């Protein structure tokens, strides 16, 4: 596990066939077979969790064997280390205790033979023995190291055997010659030697042990200057081979692909950085091309990469399908927007229409048109559930960093030269769905930042997806949800929140005046209640954006599958991820002074029952069956109903 994720990218994705990408990495076939699963440690395991294996090898060797295509140098290194690591081995010896009474009080000393212990414990396999017999290289030291000798005058180190005669040792030829004395002699003879210190000397001179003298290094080859541009054109792919792997490792996504053009730009940028550290630039080596800062910014900008990571061919097919279904009004709006972009004159377009008139269909057509041309399109909405209806949609708050609490002086904290700033600059089109639902301060902050200055059917997801009871107040919604929960079978499970005052924002007196019981009784919009009652199969709605890429945003409706103390398992029933099973953890939600008399934190599942919901919460939802309960004049209710598609 690395940062809470599997380093081997498990669980894998389901796939109907085995595919091999251009780099040799294999994606094996993994069928989606819900009936063929096992439960291990209360976790359901399907084909996504299974490592590649060979049944015949497992039966033959009766051992764990993982079979994969060797597409990485790591595989070869692993095989080498695994082969030469040897076997596990332990040696034990049974001896008398030194303080044994049978020794008649005599203290026994145990002789320790370290050499024998080493030989007894040293195991040399047949492969290693053969390798050593042929004197093959076992290890290599890089860079090479030369140990220099230091000694005082006439105190050279002399090595001799114990049976050598002292006279012969002293008068041995060259006994007085050492690295240090010969270095002094080299300084006397060669002026170039005097430019190097003793430590620097081995970089230009070689110590010959048989001759006991320093010799100047010789160049065995003459390397001519090559054509820089020709070298780049011939070998740019090899020089940039690791860049795509590096990007995949950083993003932890093996599906990331970089085009050849962007790979070249990235490679040129890396070479430019190396040359700059040495006071050079690619401009000093004509006709080498210079890197484009814009292209490299797109490669390294995670946000831009996400917006460009669409299949242009698939987007082109989607566009043609959508375009053929446009009516005259939609076609007129489409042509006006496309012409404004092609003429590079810009424009601000406001599209108004009732629910079900095809506004979202028009947005999908325009988005597919731009993305088929590899253009950046930012599709945002005022609410999370409305953002799910747009391909690649995000909430305006998350995309443009719009503050949740808006005042007249609010601004979007988008700094210069950040990934988000460059993303907005690269955007060819911004689509803002349900824009009138945003606070007017939200638009002003964005502009100032960008331009400074049931019965038997309760378990049927389709049944729950297309219907809801709408009420104007949360108090009415809570009463209806509690009543509906009691009407479906199953055991009710109650989850209580943990409420604490925000440290540092409340005084000691306030803490005594606001006990936990008082905090438990507080109910407000957007914050789950202290007491949360759920049943298996009950519909719920998210109150917070958890992971928009998985469809888990504020307003997403789900059905409860399993209930744990810390995690809920649920199935998505709305949006673009219908049918996917997700985990919802307990999270900490913090109130503000504008919401309550004292800010506090509540740790609870960010969900509530969704048999009924407020009219405001239903915005962006597509419902076939709607019942309304209200205690306000019908005229006001009719004015609110346009948020929901009926």
mmCIF file of C-alpha atoms in Angstrom, residues 217-222:
data_model
loop_
_atom_site.group_PDB
_atom_site.id
_atom_site.type_symbol
_atom_site.label_atom_id
_atom_site.label_comp_id
_atom_site.label_asym_id
_atom_site.label_seq_id
_atom_site.Cartn_x
_atom_site.Cartn_y
_atom_site.Cartn_z
ATOM 1 C CA UNK A 217 46.010 8.262 -18.232
ATOM 2 C CA UNK A 218 45.800 7.696 -21.985
ATOM 3 C CA UNK A 219 42.780 8.217 -24.229
ATOM 4 C CA UNK A 220 42.161 5.025 -26.118
ATOM 5 C CA UNK A 221 39.557 6.509 -28.458
ATOM 6 C CA UNK A 222 38.959 9.732 -30.303
#
